[in-house]
């Protein structure tokens, strides 16, 4: 049997495992994850109030419960864990589906001031990621600025404007629910450096802002009209045209007296985060204008926007994995149709899929064809790969490295513990927020 390790249990990892067992009945797959919980960004990146998207966990569960697929959580690959070279010795092939693990920076003065956070830090906190150490995001804040106009920016804007009644039924950890319920943030501005026709959010996400109760959502027609495609959207692709139509509606309507306000801003480029009392006090933006080539140019006119909280949502970036080649410019592993390239030469038995392969682009479903391309390459190489001598069961080799993986029964223990925690709080399922509680639940139920 061909034994394959898939590193990462998010959508790209699960779709890779699914394609492997569907396309070849002589393949066994171990899906390894650094965390004791599966599903990657579906568990730790999708907003708690997006129940339909979170329900994709059911599809991924079906993959991980396949008789020839084994989930092994709590397995660090690379620095501080199993070296990539050792993993190659334990399996015929290894597919890295490790995503893009860090945020892009603005590179402006004041970015590191207290009160300035990456959107990923905020998402990790309200999603109960066990590595999340920050809290106090909304403490003392009245005004917030979200820099970026993609779906993550829309998510964090929406979460700042949600009320207790809407958040309580979600699986949000109790500490985050308590903090957001006590939030005094009433004004939120979501700001993009280019025009509305170039924003990266989807229309579905955008419309959700307008459906928030007790929230007035507006867009400035003067800013919108700086975009030639806003004035005449007929040549735009349908998704961007629909975005423009939604934004047009927000220039004409408002909810007078609404306790919360969201303003969508365009053609403003952040140039500095300004301090007040040792923490964030405002963001200085330069007004931009279209340069005629799809980009923008500065005008030399500036505007300061008050904020005690800044969330930066300007994209993700892959990070090097110890023992693996890495293209620092693209933030990806060099590859040929998913086959890892070392100094331009295909490395036998090493593959990539997902964001570490193509960069942080697309939606969850984009990972399916990406994974299939990689699996097609791997299975074309199978006759060569299967002749490599490996241990009968790689799990024994992992244990020899001092690792005791969290297997599926341990994950089921975490699920039961989260259901019990929710019941004790009078809520539904509530996520366990830290490593100690997750591992204790996994060990208790797996023993």
Coordinates of N, CA and C in Angstrom, one line a residue, residues 46-180:
X46 N -13.4 30.8 9.8 CA -14.7 31.2 9.4 C -15.4 31.9 10.6
X47 N -16.1 33.0 10.4 CA -16.7 33.7 11.5 C -17.8 32.9 12.2
X48 N -17.9 33.0 13.5 CA -18.8 32.2 14.3 C -20.3 32.2 13.8
X49 N -20.7 33.4 13.2 CA -22.1 33.6 12.8 C -22.3 33.1 11.4
X50 N -21.3 32.5 10.8 CA -21.4 31.9 9.4 C -21.7 30.4 9.5
X51 N -22.9 30.1 10.0 CA -23.1 28.7 10.3 C -23.1 27.8 9.0
X52 N -23.6 28.4 7.9 CA -23.6 27.6 6.7 C -22.2 27.2 6.2
X53 N -21.3 28.1 6.3 CA -19.9 27.8 5.8 C -19.3 26.9 6.8
X54 N -19.5 27.1 8.1 CA -19.0 26.2 9.2 C -19.5 24.8 9.0
X55 N -20.7 24.6 8.4 CA -21.2 23.3 8.2 C -20.4 22.5 7.3
X56 N -19.5 23.1 6.5 CA -18.5 22.3 5.7 C -17.7 21.4 6.5
X57 N -17.6 21.6 7.8 CA -16.9 20.6 8.7 C -17.5 19.2 8.6
X58 N -18.8 19.2 8.3 CA -19.4 17.8 8.1 C -18.8 17.1 6.9
X59 N -18.6 17.9 5.8 CA -18.0 17.3 4.6 C -16.6 16.8 4.9
X60 N -15.8 17.7 5.6 CA -14.4 17.3 5.9 C -14.4 16.1 6.9
X61 N -15.3 16.1 7.8 CA -15.4 15.0 8.7 C -15.5 13.6 8.0
X62 N -16.4 13.6 6.9 CA -16.6 12.4 6.2 C -15.2 11.9 5.6
X63 N -14.4 12.8 5.1 CA -13.1 12.5 4.6 C -12.2 11.9 5.7
X64 N -12.2 12.5 6.9 CA -11.3 12.1 7.9 C -11.8 10.8 8.6
X65 N -13.0 10.4 8.4 CA -13.6 9.2 9.0 C -13.5 8.0 7.9
X66 N -12.9 8.3 6.8 CA -12.8 7.2 5.8 C -11.8 6.1 6.3
X67 N -12.1 4.9 6.0 CA -11.4 3.8 6.5 C -9.9 3.8 6.2
X68 N -9.5 4.5 5.1 CA -8.1 4.5 4.8 C -7.5 5.9 5.1
X69 N -8.1 6.7 5.9 CA -7.6 8.0 6.3 C -7.5 8.0 7.8
X70 N -6.4 8.5 8.4 CA -6.2 8.6 9.8 C -5.8 10.0 10.2
X71 N -6.6 10.6 11.2 CA -6.2 11.9 11.7 C -5.2 11.8 12.8
X72 N -4.1 12.5 12.7 CA -3.1 12.6 13.8 C -2.9 14.0 14.1
X73 N -3.5 14.5 15.2 CA -3.4 15.9 15.6 C -2.2 16.1 16.6
X74 N -1.9 17.3 16.8 CA -0.8 17.6 17.8 C 0.6 17.2 17.3
X75 N 0.7 17.2 15.9 CA 2.0 16.8 15.3 C 2.6 18.0 14.7
X76 N 3.6 18.5 15.3 CA 4.4 19.7 14.7 C 5.4 19.1 13.7
X77 N 5.4 19.6 12.5 CA 6.3 19.3 11.4 C 7.3 20.4 11.2
X78 N 8.6 20.2 11.2 CA 9.5 21.2 11.1 C 10.2 21.6 12.4
X79 N 10.5 22.9 12.6 CA 11.1 23.4 13.8 C 10.4 23.0 15.1
X80 N 11.1 22.3 16.0 CA 10.5 21.9 17.3 C 9.6 20.7 17.2
X81 N 9.6 20.0 16.0 CA 8.8 18.8 15.9 C 9.5 17.8 15.0
X82 N 8.7 17.1 14.2 CA 9.3 16.1 13.4 C 10.0 16.8 12.2
X83 N 11.2 16.6 12.0 CA 11.9 17.2 10.8 C 11.3 16.7 9.5
X84 N 11.3 17.6 8.5 CA 10.7 17.2 7.2 C 11.5 16.0 6.6
X85 N 12.8 15.9 6.9 CA 13.5 14.7 6.4 C 13.1 13.4 7.0
X86 N 12.8 13.5 8.3 CA 12.3 12.3 9.0 C 10.9 11.9 8.5
X87 N 10.1 12.8 8.2 CA 8.7 12.5 7.7 C 8.9 11.8 6.3
X88 N 9.8 12.2 5.5 CA 10.0 11.5 4.2 C 10.5 10.1 4.4
X89 N 11.2 9.8 5.6 CA 11.6 8.4 5.8 C 10.4 7.6 6.3
X90 N 9.4 8.2 6.8 CA 8.3 7.4 7.4 C 7.2 7.1 6.4
X91 N 7.1 7.9 5.3 CA 6.0 7.8 4.3 C 6.6 7.7 2.9
X92 N 5.9 7.1 2.0 CA 6.3 7.1 0.6 C 6.2 8.5 0.0
X93 N 5.3 9.3 0.4 CA 5.1 10.6 -0.1 C 4.5 11.5 1.0
X94 N 4.9 12.8 0.9 CA 4.4 13.8 1.9 C 3.8 15.0 1.1
X95 N 2.6 15.4 1.4 CA 1.9 16.5 0.8 C 1.8 17.6 1.8
X96 N 2.4 18.8 1.6 CA 2.3 19.9 2.5 C 1.2 20.8 2.2
X97 N 0.2 20.9 3.1 CA -1.0 21.8 2.9 C -1.1 22.7 4.1
X98 N 0.0 23.5 4.3 CA 0.2 24.2 5.5 C -0.3 25.7 5.5
X99 N -0.9 26.1 4.3 CA -1.5 27.4 4.3 C -0.6 28.5 4.3
X100 N -1.1 29.7 4.6 CA -0.3 30.9 4.7 C -0.4 31.5 6.1
X101 N 0.6 31.3 6.9 CA 0.4 31.4 8.4 C 0.6 32.8 9.0
X102 N 1.0 33.8 8.2 CA 1.3 35.1 8.8 C 0.6 36.2 8.0
X103 N 0.5 37.4 8.6 CA -0.1 38.5 8.0 C 0.9 39.4 7.2
X104 N 0.4 40.0 6.2 CA 1.1 41.1 5.6 C 1.1 42.3 6.5
X105 N 2.2 43.1 6.5 CA 2.2 44.3 7.3 C 2.0 45.5 6.4
X106 N 1.5 46.6 7.1 CA 1.3 47.9 6.3 C 2.7 48.6 6.1
X107 N 3.6 48.4 7.0 CA 4.9 49.1 6.9 C 4.8 50.6 7.1
X108 N 4.0 51.0 8.1 CA 3.8 52.4 8.3 C 4.1 52.7 9.8
X109 N 4.5 54.0 10.1 CA 4.8 54.4 11.5 C 3.5 54.1 12.4
X110 N 3.8 53.6 13.6 CA 2.7 53.4 14.6 C 2.0 52.1 14.4
X111 N 2.4 51.3 13.5 CA 1.7 50.0 13.3 C 1.7 49.1 14.5
X112 N 2.8 49.2 15.3 CA 2.9 48.4 16.5 C 2.4 49.0 17.8
X113 N 1.7 50.1 17.7 CA 1.1 50.7 18.9 C 0.1 49.8 19.5
X114 N -0.1 49.9 20.9 CA -1.2 49.2 21.5 C -2.5 49.6 20.9
X115 N -3.4 48.7 20.6 CA -4.6 49.0 20.0 C -4.6 48.8 18.5
X116 N -3.4 48.5 17.9 CA -3.3 48.2 16.5 C -3.0 46.7 16.4
X117 N -3.9 46.0 15.7 CA -3.8 44.5 15.7 C -4.0 44.0 14.2
X118 N -3.5 42.9 13.9 CA -3.8 42.2 12.7 C -5.2 41.7 12.8
X119 N -6.0 41.6 11.7 CA -7.3 41.0 11.7 C -7.2 39.5 12.1
X120 N -6.1 38.9 11.8 CA -5.9 37.5 12.1 C -5.9 37.3 13.6
X121 N -5.2 38.2 14.3 CA -5.2 38.1 15.8 C -6.6 38.2 16.4
X122 N -7.4 39.1 15.9 CA -8.8 39.3 16.3 C -9.6 38.1 16.0
X123 N -9.5 37.5 14.8 CA -10.2 36.3 14.4 C -9.8 35.2 15.3
X124 N -8.5 35.0 15.5 CA -8.0 33.9 16.3 C -8.6 33.9 17.7
X125 N -8.8 35.2 18.3 CA -9.3 35.3 19.6 C -10.8 34.9 19.7
X126 N -11.6 35.5 18.7 CA -13.0 35.1 18.8 C -13.3 33.7 18.3
X127 N -12.3 33.1 17.6 CA -12.5 31.7 17.1 C -11.9 30.7 18.1
X128 N -11.3 31.1 19.2 CA -10.7 30.2 20.2 C -9.5 29.5 19.7
X129 N -8.7 30.1 18.8 CA -7.5 29.4 18.4 C -6.6 29.2 19.6
X130 N -6.0 28.0 19.9 CA -5.3 27.8 21.1 C -4.0 28.7 21.2
X131 N -3.5 29.2 20.0 CA -2.3 30.0 20.0 C -2.6 31.5 20.3
X132 N -3.9 31.8 20.4 CA -4.3 33.2 20.6 C -3.9 33.6 22.0
X133 N -3.1 34.7 22.1 CA -2.8 35.1 23.5 C -3.3 36.5 23.8
X134 N -3.7 37.2 22.7 CA -4.1 38.6 22.9 C -5.6 38.7 23.3
X135 N -5.9 39.7 24.1 CA -7.3 40.0 24.4 C -7.4 41.5 24.6
X136 N -8.5 41.9 25.1 CA -8.6 43.4 25.3 C -8.8 44.2 24.1
X137 N -9.2 43.6 23.0 CA -9.3 44.3 21.7 C -10.2 45.5 21.8
X138 N -11.4 45.3 22.3 CA -12.4 46.4 22.3 C -12.4 47.2 23.6
X139 N -11.5 46.8 24.6 CA -11.5 47.5 25.9 C -11.2 49.0 25.7
X140 N -12.1 49.8 26.1 CA -11.9 51.3 26.1 C -12.1 51.9 24.7
X141 N -12.4 51.1 23.7 CA -12.6 51.7 22.4 C -14.0 52.1 22.1
X142 N -14.1 53.3 21.4 CA -15.4 53.8 20.9 C -15.5 53.8 19.4
X143 N -14.3 54.0 18.8 CA -14.2 54.0 17.3 C -13.2 53.0 16.8
X144 N -13.5 52.3 15.7 CA -12.6 51.4 15.2 C -12.4 51.6 13.7
X145 N -11.2 51.4 13.2 CA -10.9 51.4 11.8 C -10.4 50.1 11.3
X146 N -11.1 49.5 10.3 CA -10.6 48.3 9.7 C -10.0 48.6 8.3
X147 N -8.7 48.3 8.2 CA -8.0 48.6 7.0 C -8.0 47.4 6.1
X148 N -8.7 47.5 4.9 CA -8.8 46.4 4.0 C -10.3 46.3 3.6
X149 N -10.5 45.8 2.4 CA -11.9 45.6 1.9 C -12.0 44.3 1.2
X150 N -11.6 43.2 1.9 CA -11.8 41.9 1.5 C -12.8 41.2 2.5
X151 N -13.0 39.9 2.3 CA -14.0 39.2 3.1 C -13.7 39.2 4.6
X152 N -12.4 39.1 4.9 CA -12.0 39.1 6.3 C -12.2 40.4 6.9
X153 N -12.0 41.5 6.2 CA -12.3 42.8 6.7 C -13.8 42.9 7.0
X154 N -14.6 42.4 6.1 CA -16.1 42.5 6.3 C -16.4 41.6 7.6
X155 N -15.8 40.5 7.7 CA -16.1 39.6 8.9 C -15.8 40.3 10.2
X156 N -14.6 40.9 10.3 CA -14.3 41.6 11.6 C -15.1 42.8 11.8
X157 N -15.5 43.5 10.8 CA -16.4 44.6 10.9 C -17.7 44.2 11.4
X158 N -18.2 43.1 10.9 CA -19.5 42.6 11.3 C -19.5 42.1 12.7
X159 N -18.4 41.4 13.1 CA -18.3 40.9 14.5 C -18.3 42.1 15.5
X160 N -17.7 43.2 15.1 CA -17.6 44.3 16.0 C -19.0 44.9 16.2
X161 N -19.9 44.8 15.2 CA -21.2 45.4 15.2 C -22.3 44.4 15.7
X162 N -22.0 43.2 15.9 CA -23.0 42.2 16.4 C -23.3 42.5 17.8
X163 N -24.6 42.1 18.2 CA -25.0 42.2 19.6 C -25.0 40.9 20.3
X164 N -25.2 40.9 21.6 CA -25.1 39.7 22.4 C -26.1 38.7 21.9
X165 N -27.3 39.1 21.6 CA -28.4 38.1 21.2 C -28.0 37.3 20.0
X166 N -27.2 38.0 19.1 CA -26.8 37.3 17.8 C -25.5 36.5 18.0
X167 N -24.7 36.8 19.0 CA -23.4 36.1 19.2 C -23.6 34.9 20.1
X168 N -24.5 35.0 21.1 CA -24.6 34.0 22.1 C -24.9 32.6 21.5
X169 N -25.7 32.4 20.4 CA -26.0 31.1 19.9 C -24.8 30.5 19.1
X170 N -23.7 31.2 18.9 CA -22.6 30.7 18.2 C -21.7 29.9 19.1
X171 N -20.6 29.3 18.5 CA -19.6 28.6 19.3 C -18.5 29.4 19.8
X172 N -18.6 30.7 19.8 CA -17.6 31.7 20.2 C -17.2 31.4 21.7
X173 N -16.0 31.4 22.0 CA -15.6 31.2 23.4 C -16.2 32.2 24.4
X174 N -16.4 31.8 25.6 CA -17.2 32.6 26.5 C -16.5 34.0 26.8
X175 N -15.2 34.0 26.9 CA -14.5 35.2 27.2 C -14.6 36.2 26.1
X176 N -14.6 35.8 24.9 CA -14.8 36.7 23.7 C -16.2 37.2 23.7
X177 N -17.2 36.3 24.0 CA -18.6 36.7 24.0 C -18.8 37.8 25.0
X178 N -18.2 37.6 26.2 CA -18.4 38.5 27.3 C -17.8 39.9 26.9
X179 N -16.6 39.9 26.3 CA -15.9 41.1 26.0 C -16.7 41.9 24.9
X180 N -17.1 41.2 23.8 CA -17.8 41.8 22.7 C -19.2 42.3 23.2

